[in-house]
Tab-separated table of C-alpha atoms in Angstrom:
chain	number	residue	atom	x	y	z
A	1	UNK	CA	113.586	-37.865	-22.350
A	2	UNK	CA	114.477	-35.115	-23.611
A	3	UNK	CA	117.951	-34.968	-21.050
A	4	UNK	CA	120.040	-36.837	-19.036
A	5	UNK	CA	121.956	-35.629	-16.528
A	6	UNK	CA	125.342	-37.582	-15.355
A	7	UNK	CA	128.116	-37.384	-12.766
A	8	UNK	CA	131.017	-39.232	-13.120
A	9	UNK	CA	134.912	-40.012	-11.269
A	10	UNK	CA	136.250	-38.999	-9.832
A	11	UNK	CA	133.967	-37.035	-5.825
A	12	UNK	CA	132.995	-37.718	-3.308
A	13	UNK	CA	130.350	-39.646	-2.092
A	14	UNK	CA	129.432	-39.001	0.831
A	15	UNK	CA	126.053	-37.388	0.033
A	16	UNK	CA	123.833	-36.518	-3.629
A	17	UNK	CA	125.934	-34.328	-5.480
A	18	UNK	CA	124.134	-30.836	-6.330
A	19	UNK	CA	124.981	-29.791	-10.269
A	20	UNK	CA	122.685	-32.481	-12.046
A	21	UNK	CA	119.658	-32.491	-9.570
A	22	UNK	CA	119.974	-28.106	-9.901
A	23	UNK	CA	119.701	-28.844	-13.707
A	24	UNK	CA	116.694	-31.639	-13.701
A	25	UNK	CA	114.727	-29.075	-11.616
A	26	UNK	CA	115.568	-25.630	-13.587
A	27	UNK	CA	114.761	-28.025	-16.654
A	28	UNK	CA	111.886	-29.194	-15.196
A	29	UNK	CA	110.515	-25.944	-14.672
A	30	UNK	CA	111.116	-24.840	-18.242
A	31	UNK	CA	108.680	-28.209	-20.041
A	32	UNK	CA	111.758	-30.510	-20.608
A	33	UNK	CA	111.993	-33.903	-19.408
A	34	UNK	CA	115.094	-34.945	-17.264
A	35	UNK	CA	116.420	-37.290	-15.662
A	36	UNK	CA	119.616	-37.723	-13.267
A	37	UNK	CA	122.019	-40.817	-12.932
A	38	UNK	CA	124.641	-40.783	-10.899
A	39	UNK	CA	127.734	-43.670	-12.542
A	40	UNK	CA	130.027	-42.187	-9.897
A	41	UNK	CA	128.558	-43.710	-7.531
A	42	UNK	CA	127.493	-46.936	-9.639
A	43	UNK	CA	131.335	-47.085	-9.353
A	44	UNK	CA	132.903	-46.947	-6.756
A	45	UNK	CA	129.535	-48.645	-4.252
A	46	UNK	CA	130.309	-51.684	-6.700
A	47	UNK	CA	133.936	-52.388	-4.998
A	48	UNK	CA	134.296	-54.196	-2.111
A	49	UNK	CA	137.861	-52.895	-1.007
A	50	UNK	CA	139.568	-49.711	-0.134
A	51	UNK	CA	142.328	-50.102	-1.793
A	52	UNK	CA	141.173	-50.798	-5.382
A	53	UNK	CA	138.764	-47.498	-4.306
A	54	UNK	CA	141.783	-45.660	-3.963
A	55	UNK	CA	143.954	-47.288	-6.615
A	56	UNK	CA	141.155	-46.623	-9.153
A	57	UNK	CA	140.145	-43.210	-7.703
A	58	UNK	CA	143.748	-41.811	-8.731
A	59	UNK	CA	143.571	-43.705	-12.099
A	60	UNK	CA	141.067	-40.696	-13.208
A	61	UNK	CA	143.313	-37.841	-10.910
A	62	UNK	CA	146.618	-38.901	-11.506
A	63	UNK	CA	147.314	-40.144	-15.173
A	64	UNK	CA	150.660	-41.859	-13.645
A	65	UNK	CA	149.118	-43.637	-11.344
A	66	UNK	CA	149.596	-47.492	-11.022
A	67	UNK	CA	146.824	-50.159	-11.618
A	68	UNK	CA	146.305	-53.627	-12.343
A	69	UNK	CA	144.558	-56.044	-14.614
A	70	UNK	CA	141.406	-56.506	-12.531
A	71	UNK	CA	140.986	-53.113	-11.911
A	72	UNK	CA	141.061	-51.991	-15.705
A	73	UNK	CA	138.201	-54.610	-15.464
A	74	UNK	CA	136.562	-52.894	-13.363
A	75	UNK	CA	136.745	-49.880	-15.015
A	76	UNK	CA	135.729	-51.176	-18.435
A	77	UNK	CA	133.179	-53.238	-17.287
A	78	UNK	CA	131.547	-49.713	-15.358
A	79	UNK	CA	132.191	-47.681	-18.485
A	80	UNK	CA	130.249	-50.738	-20.495
A	81	UNK	CA	127.308	-50.534	-18.114
A	82	UNK	CA	127.396	-46.135	-18.601
A	83	UNK	CA	126.772	-46.625	-22.414
A	84	UNK	CA	124.323	-49.224	-22.004
A	85	UNK	CA	122.270	-47.539	-19.776
A	86	UNK	CA	122.411	-44.312	-22.120
A	87	UNK	CA	121.421	-46.409	-25.643
A	88	UNK	CA	118.662	-47.676	-23.342
A	89	UNK	CA	117.341	-44.455	-21.741
A	90	UNK	CA	118.196	-42.885	-25.495
A	91	UNK	CA	117.788	-38.690	-24.574
A	92	UNK	CA	117.656	-36.810	-26.616
A	93	UNK	CA	120.626	-34.803	-25.038
A	94	UNK	CA	123.651	-36.136	-22.130
A	95	UNK	CA	124.589	-33.656	-19.826
A	96	UNK	CA	127.754	-34.820	-18.017
A	97	UNK	CA	128.874	-33.031	-15.493
A	98	UNK	CA	132.908	-32.074	-14.905
A	99	UNK	CA	132.859	-31.219	-11.449
A	100	UNK	CA	136.178	-30.708	-11.131
A	101	UNK	CA	139.409	-31.490	-13.124
A	102	UNK	CA	139.840	-34.551	-11.369
A	103	UNK	CA	136.870	-35.468	-13.412
A	104	UNK	CA	137.759	-35.227	-17.105
A	105	UNK	CA	140.030	-38.229	-18.049
A	106	UNK	CA	136.738	-40.161	-17.282
A	107	UNK	CA	134.236	-37.586	-19.040
A	108	UNK	CA	136.605	-37.862	-22.082
A	109	UNK	CA	137.002	-42.096	-22.312
A	110	UNK	CA	133.085	-42.620	-21.948
A	111	UNK	CA	132.594	-40.386	-24.418
A	112	UNK	CA	135.070	-42.224	-26.418
A	113	UNK	CA	133.088	-45.729	-26.347
A	114	UNK	CA	130.227	-43.371	-26.264
A	115	UNK	CA	129.857	-41.356	-29.678
A	116	UNK	CA	130.288	-44.960	-31.665
A	117	UNK	CA	126.876	-45.786	-30.607
A	118	UNK	CA	124.803	-43.310	-29.947
A	119	UNK	CA	123.564	-40.365	-32.560
A	120	UNK	CA	122.174	-37.578	-29.646
A	121	UNK	CA	123.896	-34.207	-28.767
A	122	UNK	CA	126.202	-34.251	-25.834
A	123	UNK	CA	126.853	-30.800	-23.450
A	124	UNK	CA	129.587	-30.904	-21.141
A	125	UNK	CA	130.231	-28.704	-18.790
A	126	UNK	CA	131.381	-27.245	-14.700
A	127	UNK	CA	134.445	-26.095	-13.064
A	128	UNK	CA	136.875	-29.040	-14.285
A	129	UNK	CA	136.199	-27.121	-18.175
A	130	UNK	CA	138.017	-24.419	-16.277
A	131	UNK	CA	140.736	-25.500	-14.232
A	132	UNK	CA	143.879	-28.331	-13.651
A	133	UNK	CA	144.048	-27.905	-10.215
A	134	UNK	CA	144.132	-25.311	-7.374
A	135	UNK	CA	143.968	-21.190	-8.455
A	136	UNK	CA	145.071	-22.684	-11.979
A	137	UNK	CA	143.023	-20.580	-14.747
A	138	UNK	CA	143.707	-22.530	-17.899
A	139	UNK	CA	140.254	-23.750	-19.349
A	140	UNK	CA	140.909	-25.733	-22.712
A	141	UNK	CA	139.376	-29.152	-22.288
A	142	UNK	CA	135.945	-27.787	-22.982
A	143	UNK	CA	137.775	-27.117	-26.465
A	144	UNK	CA	139.956	-29.892	-27.054
A	145	UNK	CA	136.655	-32.610	-26.566
A	146	UNK	CA	134.849	-29.615	-28.995
A	147	UNK	CA	137.084	-29.746	-31.345
A	148	UNK	CA	137.792	-33.693	-31.867
A	149	UNK	CA	133.874	-34.062	-32.184
A	150	UNK	CA	133.602	-35.678	-28.721
A	151	UNK	CA	131.314	-32.965	-27.462
A	152	UNK	CA	128.770	-31.080	-29.583
A	153	UNK	CA	128.935	-27.945	-26.512
A	154	UNK	CA	130.523	-27.279	-23.849
A	155	UNK	CA	129.184	-24.710	-21.002
A	156	UNK	CA	131.111	-22.454	-19.238
A	157	UNK	CA	129.632	-20.270	-16.026
A	158	UNK	CA	126.548	-21.078	-15.111
A	159	UNK	CA	124.807	-23.705	-16.574
A	160	UNK	CA	121.103	-23.125	-16.009
A	161	UNK	CA	120.002	-21.103	-18.250
A	162	UNK	CA	121.962	-21.966	-20.705
A	163	UNK	CA	120.905	-25.227	-20.988
A	164	UNK	CA	117.716	-24.628	-20.946
A	165	UNK	CA	118.404	-22.575	-23.962
A	166	UNK	CA	120.317	-25.081	-25.659
A	167	UNK	CA	117.141	-27.314	-25.923
A	168	UNK	CA	114.705	-24.395	-26.769
A	169	UNK	CA	117.819	-24.426	-29.604
A	170	UNK	CA	117.871	-21.006	-28.720
A	171	UNK	CA	121.932	-21.268	-29.829
A	172	UNK	CA	122.144	-17.680	-30.509
A	173	UNK	CA	121.322	-15.951	-27.268
A	174	UNK	CA	123.706	-18.454	-24.992
A	175	UNK	CA	126.646	-16.862	-23.293
A	176	UNK	CA	129.424	-18.937	-22.455
A	177	UNK	CA	128.278	-21.509	-25.499
A	178	UNK	CA	131.333	-23.002	-26.572
A	179	UNK	CA	133.630	-19.747	-25.248
A	180	UNK	CA	135.018	-17.861	-22.409
A	181	UNK	CA	132.961	-15.164	-23.033
A	182	UNK	CA	130.322	-16.309	-19.998
A	183	UNK	CA	127.838	-14.162	-18.570
A	184	UNK	CA	126.808	-14.602	-14.598
A	185	UNK	CA	123.229	-14.594	-13.209
A	186	UNK	CA	122.596	-12.166	-10.759
A	187	UNK	CA	119.014	-13.462	-9.672
A	188	UNK	CA	119.536	-16.678	-8.257
A	189	UNK	CA	116.578	-16.287	-6.504
A	190	UNK	CA	114.796	-17.157	-9.940
A	191	UNK	CA	116.416	-20.431	-10.543
A	192	UNK	CA	113.734	-23.487	-9.179
A	193	UNK	CA	115.117	-25.390	-6.161
A	194	UNK	CA	117.356	-28.908	-7.047
A	195	UNK	CA	115.272	-32.296	-7.485
A	196	UNK	CA	116.551	-34.955	-5.842
A	197	UNK	CA	114.104	-37.652	-6.369
A	198	UNK	CA	115.995	-39.355	-8.797
A	199	UNK	CA	119.074	-40.255	-6.608
A	200	UNK	CA	118.019	-38.904	-3.001
A	201	UNK	CA	117.318	-43.274	-1.813
A	202	UNK	CA	120.189	-44.438	-3.615
A	203	UNK	CA	123.357	-45.892	-0.874
A	204	UNK	CA	125.382	-42.872	0.067
A	205	UNK	CA	127.743	-42.630	2.403
A	206	UNK	CA	126.176	-40.316	4.884
A	207	UNK	CA	127.824	-39.525	7.816
A	208	UNK	CA	126.371	-41.372	10.509
A	209	UNK	CA	124.043	-42.884	8.194
A	210	UNK	CA	121.964	-39.849	8.358
A	211	UNK	CA	120.486	-38.189	5.036
A	212	UNK	CA	122.210	-34.711	3.984
A	213	UNK	CA	121.615	-32.514	1.157
A	214	UNK	CA	124.651	-29.791	-0.098
A	215	UNK	CA	122.057	-26.054	-0.262
A	216	UNK	CA	123.862	-22.924	-2.698
A	217	UNK	CA	123.495	-19.576	-0.961
A	218	UNK	CA	125.820	-17.430	-2.998
A	219	UNK	CA	128.573	-18.205	-5.685
A	220	UNK	CA	131.454	-17.008	-5.550
A	221	UNK	CA	133.226	-14.456	-2.639
A	222	UNK	CA	133.886	-11.622	-1.277
A	223	UNK	CA	137.806	-11.776	-1.142
A	224	UNK	CA	140.175	-12.821	-3.660
A	225	UNK	CA	142.900	-14.606	-2.153
A	226	UNK	CA	146.151	-15.171	-4.187
A	227	UNK	CA	145.572	-19.413	-2.468
A	228	UNK	CA	142.165	-19.829	-3.825
A	229	UNK	CA	141.225	-20.482	-7.946
A	230	UNK	CA	137.593	-19.650	-6.775
A	231	UNK	CA	137.328	-16.198	-8.814
A	232	UNK	CA	138.262	-18.496	-11.348
A	233	UNK	CA	134.474	-19.400	-11.677
A	234	UNK	CA	132.635	-16.663	-10.295
A	235	UNK	CA	133.023	-13.376	-11.584
A	236	UNK	CA	131.754	-11.292	-8.717
A	237	UNK	CA	130.507	-12.603	-5.332
A	238	UNK	CA	126.274	-13.491	-5.916
A	239	UNK	CA	124.057	-14.347	-3.474
A	240	UNK	CA	120.332	-15.940	-2.519
A	241	UNK	CA	118.022	-14.317	-0.443
A	242	UNK	CA	117.793	-15.721	3.269
A	243	UNK	CA	113.985	-16.491	2.662
A	244	UNK	CA	114.627	-18.367	-0.769
A	245	UNK	CA	117.653	-20.122	1.475
A	246	UNK	CA	114.942	-21.589	3.695
A	247	UNK	CA	112.807	-22.518	1.407
A	248	UNK	CA	114.667	-24.939	-0.157
A	249	UNK	CA	115.251	-26.205	3.052
A	250	UNK	CA	111.961	-26.169	4.023
A	251	UNK	CA	110.923	-28.113	0.681
A	252	UNK	CA	113.560	-30.663	1.341
A	253	UNK	CA	112.106	-31.409	4.610
A	254	UNK	CA	108.739	-31.756	3.781
A	255	UNK	CA	109.450	-33.900	0.569
A	256	UNK	CA	112.366	-36.235	1.820
A	257	UNK	CA	112.636	-35.713	4.825
A	258	UNK	CA	115.871	-34.155	5.070
A	259	UNK	CA	117.008	-32.433	8.317
A	260	UNK	CA	120.818	-32.216	7.430
A	261	UNK	CA	122.366	-29.455	5.164
A	262	UNK	CA	126.334	-28.753	3.694
A	263	UNK	CA	126.330	-25.625	2.032
A	264	UNK	CA	128.421	-25.370	-0.802
A	265	UNK	CA	129.402	-21.967	-0.387
A	266	UNK	CA	132.675	-20.156	-0.519
A	267	UNK	CA	131.010	-18.420	2.819
A	268	UNK	CA	127.839	-18.459	4.407
A	269	UNK	CA	127.482	-14.878	6.163
A	270	UNK	CA	129.000	-13.225	2.714
A	271	UNK	CA	125.665	-10.833	2.979
A	272	UNK	CA	124.848	-10.388	6.568
A	273	UNK	CA	121.173	-9.199	5.301
A	274	UNK	CA	120.376	-12.591	3.549
A	275	UNK	CA	122.302	-14.638	6.534
A	276	UNK	CA	119.655	-13.058	9.455
A	277	UNK	CA	116.895	-13.864	6.852
A	278	UNK	CA	117.256	-17.602	6.510
A	279	UNK	CA	117.613	-17.605	10.708
A	280	UNK	CA	114.684	-15.488	11.333
A	281	UNK	CA	112.711	-17.584	8.257
A	282	UNK	CA	113.805	-21.029	10.247
A	283	UNK	CA	113.469	-19.958	13.310
A	284	UNK	CA	109.828	-18.831	12.438
A	285	UNK	CA	109.283	-21.958	11.192
A	286	UNK	CA	110.467	-23.756	14.235
A	287	UNK	CA	107.237	-21.820	16.026
A	288	UNK	CA	104.905	-22.199	13.501
A	289	UNK	CA	105.295	-26.017	13.263
A	290	UNK	CA	105.952	-26.506	17.013
A	291	UNK	CA	109.618	-28.690	16.147
A	292	UNK	CA	112.062	-28.157	18.686
A	293	UNK	CA	115.003	-25.176	18.588
A	294	UNK	CA	117.744	-25.790	15.672
A	295	UNK	CA	115.071	-28.328	14.057
A	296	UNK	CA	117.356	-28.230	10.568
A	297	UNK	CA	120.923	-29.621	11.600
A	298	UNK	CA	123.286	-27.195	8.954
A	299	UNK	CA	126.859	-25.139	8.490
A	300	UNK	CA	129.751	-24.164	5.922
A	301	UNK	CA	132.214	-22.535	5.527
A	302	UNK	CA	132.181	-18.677	7.005
A	303	UNK	CA	134.063	-16.006	6.740
A	304	UNK	CA	135.471	-13.831	9.909
A	305	UNK	CA	134.556	-10.465	10.386
A	306	UNK	CA	134.377	-7.815	12.480
């Protein structure tokens, strides 16, 4: 196995996280093998009562939060399970998705347990490297992990091309590798579709029990509001063609039967041209396959325009 991609707490369990499955698709397109494990889901699905879930979730997100001895037993048992799975799979590379600053504690503590037992290469990336909370641009988490020897690589900015170049050992070609000087991908249509095969059937807490997948049509935002930290992650607004987005939705439906989607974009109508292409292609697909109107259910954040 070339690459094992994992999620760590604390993130939502209402549907599969997007980043690892996207990176799996990208790596497979480049000829590498990749496996996704949702360690975050494994932890929270092992706990029965909501109070314990809340305390343990807060353990990862609020350093001063009090936990019981039983909570610590659950957390340490989970860490040991994660380490055992990594050792059993024994990938050449381990990639950890640090989705937000709330994933930093789990990332660091897991690696402290893993590093003495495993000699593979560790890669971390995600928005959690570049923020300690809303509107903060502090980004020293990856640097600190690198300095104390817990990771070999941290990737700032987008991870698609960087990850493939790490696997190819083209280290000198990677902007944003172990530094903040990253370059943004301008052609989002060139990126492979996510591959959710490894996790789509896991027991996520889907709304109304209906499978739902995240989908991303754009990165960044056309605004730069003072209360928002999106500009700390994306230097400019970029977007996919509506045809590409519709093709991804259709592929997930034809492969997994998924009809419900949530857009992760800061705004789904940042490009009116792309938005109209999306609607047109979906309508044509409905007609071609004799499907009902509004066959796909989807939504996201929207900007009010004149």
